[in-house]
Amino acid sequence: WNQFISRLLTSSADLIEVKEKLLKKSISLEQIVFGNKTLPWKNPNFKEEIFLQTDPEFTAYPWEILTTNSDFFFERRNFYRGIRSNSHITEKGEAKNFLLIENPVLENLTDSVKKEGKKISDLLEDHSSIPCKRLKQDQFRLTRFWDEISSAAYLHYAGHSEKGGIPIPLENILLCEEIGRAKLPNLKIVFLNSCHSAFEGENTSGLATQFLKSG
């Protein structure tokens, strides 16, 4: 959010100023989306989880800057974001695409991931009628991930992953628990060729478990 605000300011801002700017943007977003509706999270007694689900094309909107009666969504431990993939699959018919994600992250994996991606892509082109969408590292962003995965029946991930999930270097984030909270019954086969993909910690479920949770 500091980067977001820095685009609007000529000099670096402290936390108080950042929040003041974000609040103005938050009010504008709230009015555009909800108008004059009475929002339950504005009630002083509201203490429930907030699970906001959107269609894929709206995942880029900064929903985290919306506010409750006391704080921003991004300051709450029980705020979650999800994707409404079911509605899109119904509109488009049964998902049939093959989604190939190449995300080496580490320099020593770059060559092997490229070779793996090319082999799979060539194999599908020569021996299958399944359309293949190939997301390379310079195209791999959170919004693109949700956009493409909602119409995929098959997912092959090649590259690096950590115990906390799949890194998205362009946005400096880890993708893991959001998958488990999404609804992805369209996926028939998920192949994770990366380290820690089956990791299970005391308080953390790994990627394999998150995909199972998603349906």
PDB file of C-alpha atoms in Angstrom:
ATOM      1  CA  TRP A   1       0.000   0.000   0.000  1.00  0.00           C
ATOM      2  CA  ASN A   2       2.966   2.277   0.529  1.00  0.00           C
ATOM      3  CA  GLN A   3       3.894   1.754  -3.150  1.00  0.00           C
ATOM      4  CA  PHE A   4       0.296   2.423  -4.158  1.00  0.00           C
ATOM      5  CA  ILE A   5       0.239   5.733  -2.288  1.00  0.00           C
ATOM      6  CA  SER A   6       3.739   6.755  -3.435  1.00  0.00           C
ATOM      7  CA  ARG A   7       2.362   7.052  -6.962  1.00  0.00           C
ATOM      8  CA  LEU A   8       0.046   9.795  -5.722  1.00  0.00           C
ATOM      9  CA  LEU A   9       2.614  11.707  -3.692  1.00  0.00           C
ATOM     10  CA  THR A  10       5.733  13.627  -4.654  1.00  0.00           C
ATOM     11  CA  SER A  11       7.558  12.770  -1.420  1.00  0.00           C
ATOM     12  CA  SER A  12       7.619   9.660   0.778  1.00  0.00           C
ATOM     13  CA  ALA A  13       4.751   9.432   3.247  1.00  0.00           C
ATOM     14  CA  ASP A  14       4.601   8.232   6.846  1.00  0.00           C
ATOM     15  CA  LEU A  15       2.046   5.632   7.929  1.00  0.00           C
ATOM     16  CA  ILE A  16      -0.513   8.202   9.109  1.00  0.00           C
ATOM     17  CA  GLU A  17      -0.469  10.011   5.779  1.00  0.00           C
ATOM     18  CA  VAL A  18      -0.658   6.740   3.851  1.00  0.00           C
ATOM     19  CA  LYS A  19      -3.781   5.728   5.789  1.00  0.00           C
ATOM     20  CA  GLU A  20      -5.370   9.129   5.215  1.00  0.00           C
ATOM     21  CA  LYS A  21      -4.886   8.778   1.459  1.00  0.00           C
ATOM     22  CA  LEU A  22      -6.103   5.191   1.459  1.00  0.00           C
ATOM     23  CA  LEU A  23      -9.211   6.179   3.386  1.00  0.00           C
ATOM     24  CA  LYS A  24     -10.196   8.659   0.665  1.00  0.00           C
ATOM     25  CA  LYS A  25      -9.771   5.960  -1.982  1.00  0.00           C
ATOM     26  CA  SER A  26     -11.679   3.510   0.209  1.00  0.00           C
ATOM     27  CA  ILE A  27     -14.677   5.852   0.525  1.00  0.00           C
ATOM     28  CA  SER A  28     -14.758   6.330  -3.258  1.00  0.00           C
ATOM     29  CA  LEU A  29     -14.621   2.566  -3.927  1.00  0.00           C
ATOM     30  CA  GLU A  30     -17.304   1.880  -1.334  1.00  0.00           C
ATOM     31  CA  GLN A  31     -19.682   4.458  -2.831  1.00  0.00           C
ATOM     32  CA  ILE A  32     -19.135   3.162  -6.372  1.00  0.00           C
ATOM     33  CA  VAL A  33     -19.780  -0.474  -5.427  1.00  0.00           C
ATOM     34  CA  PHE A  34     -22.354  -0.271  -2.624  1.00  0.00           C
ATOM     35  CA  GLY A  35     -23.949   3.172  -2.992  1.00  0.00           C
ATOM     36  CA  ASN A  36     -25.993   4.100   0.071  1.00  0.00           C
ATOM     37  CA  LYS A  37     -26.555   0.544   1.305  1.00  0.00           C
ATOM     38  CA  THR A  38     -26.174  -0.211   5.011  1.00  0.00           C
ATOM     39  CA  LEU A  39     -23.107  -2.439   5.253  1.00  0.00           C
ATOM     40  CA  PRO A  40     -23.013  -5.062   8.049  1.00  0.00           C
ATOM     41  CA  TRP A  41     -19.286  -4.618   8.700  1.00  0.00           C
ATOM     42  CA  LYS A  42     -19.891  -0.952   9.584  1.00  0.00           C
ATOM     43  CA  ASN A  43     -21.847  -1.997  12.693  1.00  0.00           C
ATOM     44  CA  PRO A  44     -19.779  -1.308  15.875  1.00  0.00           C
ATOM     45  CA  ASN A  45     -20.623  -4.817  17.140  1.00  0.00           C
ATOM     46  CA  PHE A  46     -19.478  -6.590  13.950  1.00  0.00           C
ATOM     47  CA  LYS A  47     -16.790  -9.204  14.720  1.00  0.00           C
ATOM     48  CA  GLU A  48     -17.368 -11.890  12.083  1.00  0.00           C
ATOM     49  CA  GLU A  49     -15.068 -13.087   9.301  1.00  0.00           C
ATOM     50  CA  ILE A  50     -15.158 -11.154   6.043  1.00  0.00           C
ATOM     51  CA  PHE A  51     -14.876 -13.439   3.014  1.00  0.00           C
ATOM     52  CA  LEU A  52     -15.122 -11.422  -0.174  1.00  0.00           C
ATOM     53  CA  GLN A  53     -15.664 -13.401  -3.388  1.00  0.00           C
ATOM     54  CA  THR A  54     -15.462 -11.757  -6.813  1.00  0.00           C
ATOM     55  CA  ASP A  55     -15.544 -12.814 -10.441  1.00  0.00           C
ATOM     56  CA  PRO A  56     -12.051 -13.134 -11.997  1.00  0.00           C
ATOM     57  CA  GLU A  57     -12.115  -9.809 -13.859  1.00  0.00           C
ATOM     58  CA  PHE A  58     -12.584  -7.932 -10.572  1.00  0.00           C
ATOM     59  CA  THR A  59      -9.710  -9.528  -8.630  1.00  0.00           C
ATOM     60  CA  ALA A  60      -7.427  -6.588  -9.427  1.00  0.00           C
ATOM     61  CA  TYR A  61      -9.657  -4.139  -7.543  1.00  0.00           C
ATOM     62  CA  PRO A  62      -8.114  -3.124  -4.180  1.00  0.00           C
ATOM     63  CA  TRP A  63     -10.876  -4.562  -1.985  1.00  0.00           C
ATOM     64  CA  GLU A  64      -8.456  -4.643   0.965  1.00  0.00           C
ATOM     65  CA  ILE A  65      -8.733  -0.866   1.385  1.00  0.00           C
ATOM     66  CA  LEU A  66     -12.439  -1.035   2.271  1.00  0.00           C
ATOM     67  CA  THR A  67     -13.062  -0.312   5.939  1.00  0.00           C
ATOM     68  CA  THR A  68     -15.105  -1.678   8.818  1.00  0.00           C
ATOM     69  CA  ASN A  69     -16.250   0.553  11.670  1.00  0.00           C
ATOM     70  CA  SER A  70     -12.687   0.685  12.998  1.00  0.00           C
ATOM     71  CA  ASP A  71     -10.053  -0.522  10.537  1.00  0.00           C
ATOM     72  CA  PHE A  72      -9.130  -1.409   6.957  1.00  0.00           C
ATOM     73  CA  PHE A  73      -9.910  -4.898   5.687  1.00  0.00           C
ATOM     74  CA  PHE A  74      -6.173  -5.541   5.219  1.00  0.00           C
ATOM     75  CA  GLU A  75      -5.599  -4.898   8.939  1.00  0.00           C
ATOM     76  CA  ARG A  76      -8.010  -7.654   9.962  1.00  0.00           C
ATOM     77  CA  ARG A  77      -6.736 -11.165  10.645  1.00  0.00           C
ATOM     78  CA  ASN A  78     -10.077 -12.654   9.543  1.00  0.00           C
ATOM     79  CA  PHE A  79     -10.374 -11.017   6.131  1.00  0.00           C
ATOM     80  CA  TYR A  80     -10.193 -13.399   3.152  1.00  0.00           C
ATOM     81  CA  ARG A  81     -10.481 -13.073  -0.604  1.00  0.00           C
ATOM     82  CA  GLY A  82     -11.841 -15.690  -2.963  1.00  0.00           C
ATOM     83  CA  ILE A  83     -12.782 -16.232  -6.588  1.00  0.00           C
ATOM     84  CA  ARG A  84     -16.253 -17.088  -7.897  1.00  0.00           C
ATOM     85  CA  SER A  85     -15.061 -19.521 -10.537  1.00  0.00           C
ATOM     86  CA  ASN A  86     -18.235 -21.624 -10.589  1.00  0.00           C
ATOM     87  CA  SER A  87     -20.369 -18.962 -12.252  1.00  0.00           C
ATOM     88  CA  HIS A  88     -17.846 -18.491 -15.023  1.00  0.00           C
ATOM     89  CA  ILE A  89     -17.541 -22.186 -15.761  1.00  0.00           C
ATOM     90  CA  THR A  90     -21.303 -22.463 -16.032  1.00  0.00           C
ATOM     91  CA  GLU A  91     -21.412 -19.624 -18.531  1.00  0.00           C
ATOM     92  CA  LYS A  92     -18.557 -20.974 -20.636  1.00  0.00           C
ATOM     93  CA  GLY A  93     -19.539 -24.627 -20.464  1.00  0.00           C
ATOM     94  CA  GLU A  94     -17.323 -27.405 -19.147  1.00  0.00           C
ATOM     95  CA  ALA A  95     -13.710 -26.388 -18.652  1.00  0.00           C
ATOM     96  CA  LYS A  96     -11.358 -28.088 -21.135  1.00  0.00           C
ATOM     97  CA  ASN A  97      -8.191 -25.980 -21.170  1.00  0.00           C
ATOM     98  CA  PHE A  98      -4.715 -27.046 -20.076  1.00  0.00           C
ATOM     99  CA  LEU A  99      -3.003 -24.394 -17.942  1.00  0.00           C
ATOM    100  CA  LEU A 100       0.786 -24.579 -17.907  1.00  0.00           C
ATOM    101  CA  ILE A 101       2.546 -22.310 -15.409  1.00  0.00           C
ATOM    102  CA  GLU A 102       6.329 -21.862 -15.671  1.00  0.00           C
ATOM    103  CA  ASN A 103       7.661 -20.095 -12.603  1.00  0.00           C
ATOM    104  CA  PRO A 104      11.339 -20.903 -11.940  1.00  0.00           C
ATOM    105  CA  VAL A 105      11.914 -17.937  -9.543  1.00  0.00           C
ATOM    106  CA  LEU A 106      15.446 -19.200  -8.843  1.00  0.00           C
ATOM    107  CA  GLU A 107      18.061 -18.645 -11.542  1.00  0.00           C
ATOM    108  CA  ASN A 108      19.332 -22.234 -11.375  1.00  0.00           C
ATOM    109  CA  LEU A 109      15.849 -23.534 -12.271  1.00  0.00           C
ATOM    110  CA  THR A 110      15.294 -21.291 -15.292  1.00  0.00           C
ATOM    111  CA  ASP A 111      16.665 -23.617 -17.992  1.00  0.00           C
ATOM    112  CA  SER A 112      15.035 -26.797 -16.693  1.00  0.00           C
ATOM    113  CA  VAL A 113      11.639 -25.126 -16.269  1.00  0.00           C
ATOM    114  CA  LYS A 114      11.787 -23.723 -19.815  1.00  0.00           C
ATOM    115  CA  LYS A 115      12.620 -27.180 -21.195  1.00  0.00           C
ATOM    116  CA  GLU A 116       9.829 -28.783 -19.200  1.00  0.00           C
ATOM    117  CA  GLY A 117       7.317 -26.197 -20.399  1.00  0.00           C
ATOM    118  CA  LYS A 118       8.350 -26.586 -24.043  1.00  0.00           C
ATOM    119  CA  LYS A 119       8.148 -30.387 -23.910  1.00  0.00           C
ATOM    120  CA  ILE A 120       4.656 -30.341 -22.436  1.00  0.00           C
ATOM    121  CA  SER A 121       3.498 -27.646 -24.845  1.00  0.00           C
ATOM    122  CA  ASP A 122       4.876 -29.561 -27.849  1.00  0.00           C
ATOM    123  CA  LEU A 123       3.345 -32.803 -26.609  1.00  0.00           C
ATOM    124  CA  LEU A 124      -0.110 -31.243 -26.335  1.00  0.00           C
ATOM    125  CA  GLU A 125       0.215 -29.570 -29.718  1.00  0.00           C
ATOM    126  CA  ASP A 126       1.234 -32.802 -31.460  1.00  0.00           C
ATOM    127  CA  HIS A 127      -0.992 -35.331 -29.712  1.00  0.00           C
ATOM    128  CA  SER A 128      -3.991 -33.546 -28.222  1.00  0.00           C
ATOM    129  CA  SER A 129      -6.809 -31.220 -29.178  1.00  0.00           C
ATOM    130  CA  ILE A 130      -6.841 -29.655 -25.693  1.00  0.00           C
ATOM    131  CA  PRO A 131      -6.101 -25.894 -25.847  1.00  0.00           C
ATOM    132  CA  CYS A 132      -2.989 -25.002 -23.861  1.00  0.00           C
ATOM    133  CA  LYS A 133      -2.515 -21.681 -22.070  1.00  0.00           C
ATOM    134  CA  ARG A 134       1.124 -21.128 -21.160  1.00  0.00           C
ATOM    135  CA  LEU A 135       1.937 -18.615 -18.400  1.00  0.00           C
ATOM    136  CA  LYS A 136       5.641 -17.859 -18.229  1.00  0.00           C
ATOM    137  CA  GLN A 137       7.292 -16.137 -15.287  1.00  0.00           C
ATOM    138  CA  ASP A 138       7.093 -12.651 -16.816  1.00  0.00           C
ATOM    139  CA  GLN A 139       3.307 -13.155 -17.278  1.00  0.00           C
ATOM    140  CA  PHE A 140       2.601 -14.794 -13.940  1.00  0.00           C
ATOM    141  CA  ARG A 141       0.551 -12.442 -11.786  1.00  0.00           C
ATOM    142  CA  LEU A 142      -2.210 -13.065  -9.263  1.00  0.00           C
ATOM    143  CA  THR A 143      -4.928 -11.666 -11.532  1.00  0.00           C
ATOM    144  CA  ARG A 144      -3.786 -13.762 -14.504  1.00  0.00           C
ATOM    145  CA  PHE A 145      -3.684 -16.867 -12.316  1.00  0.00           C
ATOM    146  CA  TRP A 146      -7.335 -16.484 -11.273  1.00  0.00           C
ATOM    147  CA  ASP A 147      -8.431 -15.478 -14.768  1.00  0.00           C
ATOM    148  CA  GLU A 148      -6.898 -18.558 -16.389  1.00  0.00           C
ATOM    149  CA  ILE A 149      -7.521 -21.175 -13.707  1.00  0.00           C
ATOM    150  CA  SER A 150     -11.289 -20.661 -13.794  1.00  0.00           C
ATOM    151  CA  SER A 151     -11.450 -22.161 -17.312  1.00  0.00           C
ATOM    152  CA  ALA A 152      -8.819 -24.875 -16.835  1.00  0.00           C
ATOM    153  CA  ALA A 153      -9.496 -28.584 -16.489  1.00  0.00           C
ATOM    154  CA  TYR A 154      -5.804 -29.464 -16.175  1.00  0.00           C
ATOM    155  CA  LEU A 155      -3.045 -27.581 -14.364  1.00  0.00           C
ATOM    156  CA  HIS A 156       0.674 -28.277 -14.577  1.00  0.00           C
ATOM    157  CA  TYR A 157       2.899 -26.126 -12.364  1.00  0.00           C
ATOM    158  CA  ALA A 158       6.635 -26.246 -13.044  1.00  0.00           C
ATOM    159  CA  GLY A 159       9.043 -24.232 -10.967  1.00  0.00           C
ATOM    160  CA  HIS A 160       9.782 -23.142  -7.441  1.00  0.00           C
ATOM    161  CA  SER A 161       7.495 -23.223  -4.443  1.00  0.00           C
ATOM    162  CA  GLU A 162       8.079 -22.630  -0.750  1.00  0.00           C
ATOM    163  CA  LYS A 163       6.498 -24.010   2.409  1.00  0.00           C
ATOM    164  CA  GLY A 164       4.262 -20.937   2.399  1.00  0.00           C
ATOM    165  CA  GLY A 165       3.085 -21.490  -1.177  1.00  0.00           C
ATOM    166  CA  ILE A 166       3.795 -20.427  -4.750  1.00  0.00           C
ATOM    167  CA  PRO A 167       5.850 -17.227  -4.997  1.00  0.00           C
ATOM    168  CA  ILE A 168       4.746 -14.562  -7.464  1.00  0.00           C
ATOM    169  CA  PRO A 169       7.975 -12.532  -7.808  1.00  0.00           C
ATOM    170  CA  LEU A 170       6.419  -9.684  -9.812  1.00  0.00           C
ATOM    171  CA  GLU A 171       4.102  -8.901  -6.896  1.00  0.00           C
ATOM    172  CA  ASN A 172       6.234 -10.197  -4.003  1.00  0.00           C
ATOM    173  CA  ILE A 173       3.476 -12.456  -2.635  1.00  0.00           C
ATOM    174  CA  LEU A 174       2.898 -16.136  -1.839  1.00  0.00           C
ATOM    175  CA  LEU A 175      -0.154 -17.952  -3.184  1.00  0.00           C
ATOM    176  CA  CYS A 176      -1.481 -20.833  -1.093  1.00  0.00           C
ATOM    177  CA  GLU A 177      -4.417 -20.532   1.323  1.00  0.00           C
ATOM    178  CA  GLU A 178      -6.439 -18.462  -1.172  1.00  0.00           C
ATOM    179  CA  ILE A 179      -6.568 -21.572  -3.359  1.00  0.00           C
ATOM    180  CA  GLY A 180      -8.162 -23.620  -0.594  1.00  0.00           C
ATOM    181  CA  ARG A 181     -10.826 -20.965  -0.049  1.00  0.00           C
ATOM    182  CA  ALA A 182     -11.689 -20.774  -3.759  1.00  0.00           C
ATOM    183  CA  LYS A 183     -14.150 -23.041  -5.561  1.00  0.00           C
ATOM    184  CA  LEU A 184     -12.357 -24.892  -8.359  1.00  0.00           C
ATOM    185  CA  PRO A 185     -14.335 -28.051  -9.173  1.00  0.00           C
ATOM    186  CA  ASN A 186     -13.421 -27.456 -12.826  1.00  0.00           C
ATOM    187  CA  LEU A 187      -9.906 -28.811 -12.177  1.00  0.00           C
ATOM    188  CA  LYS A 188      -9.670 -32.530 -12.946  1.00  0.00           C
ATOM    189  CA  ILE A 189      -5.907 -33.010 -12.665  1.00  0.00           C
ATOM    190  CA  VAL A 190      -3.325 -30.838 -10.891  1.00  0.00           C
ATOM    191  CA  PHE A 191       0.367 -31.705 -11.279  1.00  0.00           C
ATOM    192  CA  LEU A 192       2.743 -29.771  -9.015  1.00  0.00           C
ATOM    193  CA  ASN A 193       6.376 -30.208 -10.015  1.00  0.00           C
ATOM    194  CA  SER A 194       8.012 -28.131  -7.293  1.00  0.00           C
ATOM    195  CA  CYS A 195       9.632 -28.396  -3.885  1.00  0.00           C
ATOM    196  CA  HIS A 196       7.410 -28.312  -0.780  1.00  0.00           C
ATOM    197  CA  SER A 197       4.223 -28.825  -2.834  1.00  0.00           C
ATOM    198  CA  ALA A 198       3.102 -31.553  -0.414  1.00  0.00           C
ATOM    199  CA  PHE A 199       4.384 -29.768   2.701  1.00  0.00           C
ATOM    200  CA  GLU A 200       2.228 -30.066   5.811  1.00  0.00           C
ATOM    201  CA  GLY A 201       3.125 -28.051   8.904  1.00  0.00           C
ATOM    202  CA  GLU A 202       1.571 -27.888  12.363  1.00  0.00           C
ATOM    203  CA  ASN A 203      -0.412 -24.761  11.426  1.00  0.00           C
ATOM    204  CA  THR A 204       0.041 -24.734   7.654  1.00  0.00           C
ATOM    205  CA  SER A 205      -1.435 -26.860   4.887  1.00  0.00           C
ATOM    206  CA  GLY A 206       0.561 -27.211   1.685  1.00  0.00           C
ATOM    207  CA  LEU A 207      -0.396 -26.645  -1.923  1.00  0.00           C
ATOM    208  CA  ALA A 208      -1.647 -30.188  -2.531  1.00  0.00           C
ATOM    209  CA  THR A 209      -4.063 -29.911   0.397  1.00  0.00           C
ATOM    210  CA  GLN A 210      -5.228 -26.461  -0.681  1.00  0.00           C
ATOM    211  CA  PHE A 211      -6.139 -27.734  -4.159  1.00  0.00           C
ATOM    212  CA  LEU A 212      -8.056 -30.629  -2.588  1.00  0.00           C
ATOM    213  CA  LYS A 213      -9.933 -28.173  -0.375  1.00  0.00           C
ATOM    214  CA  SER A 214     -10.896 -26.144  -3.447  1.00  0.00           C
ATOM    215  CA  GLY A 215     -12.771 -29.105  -4.861  1.00  0.00           C
TER     216      GLY A 215
END
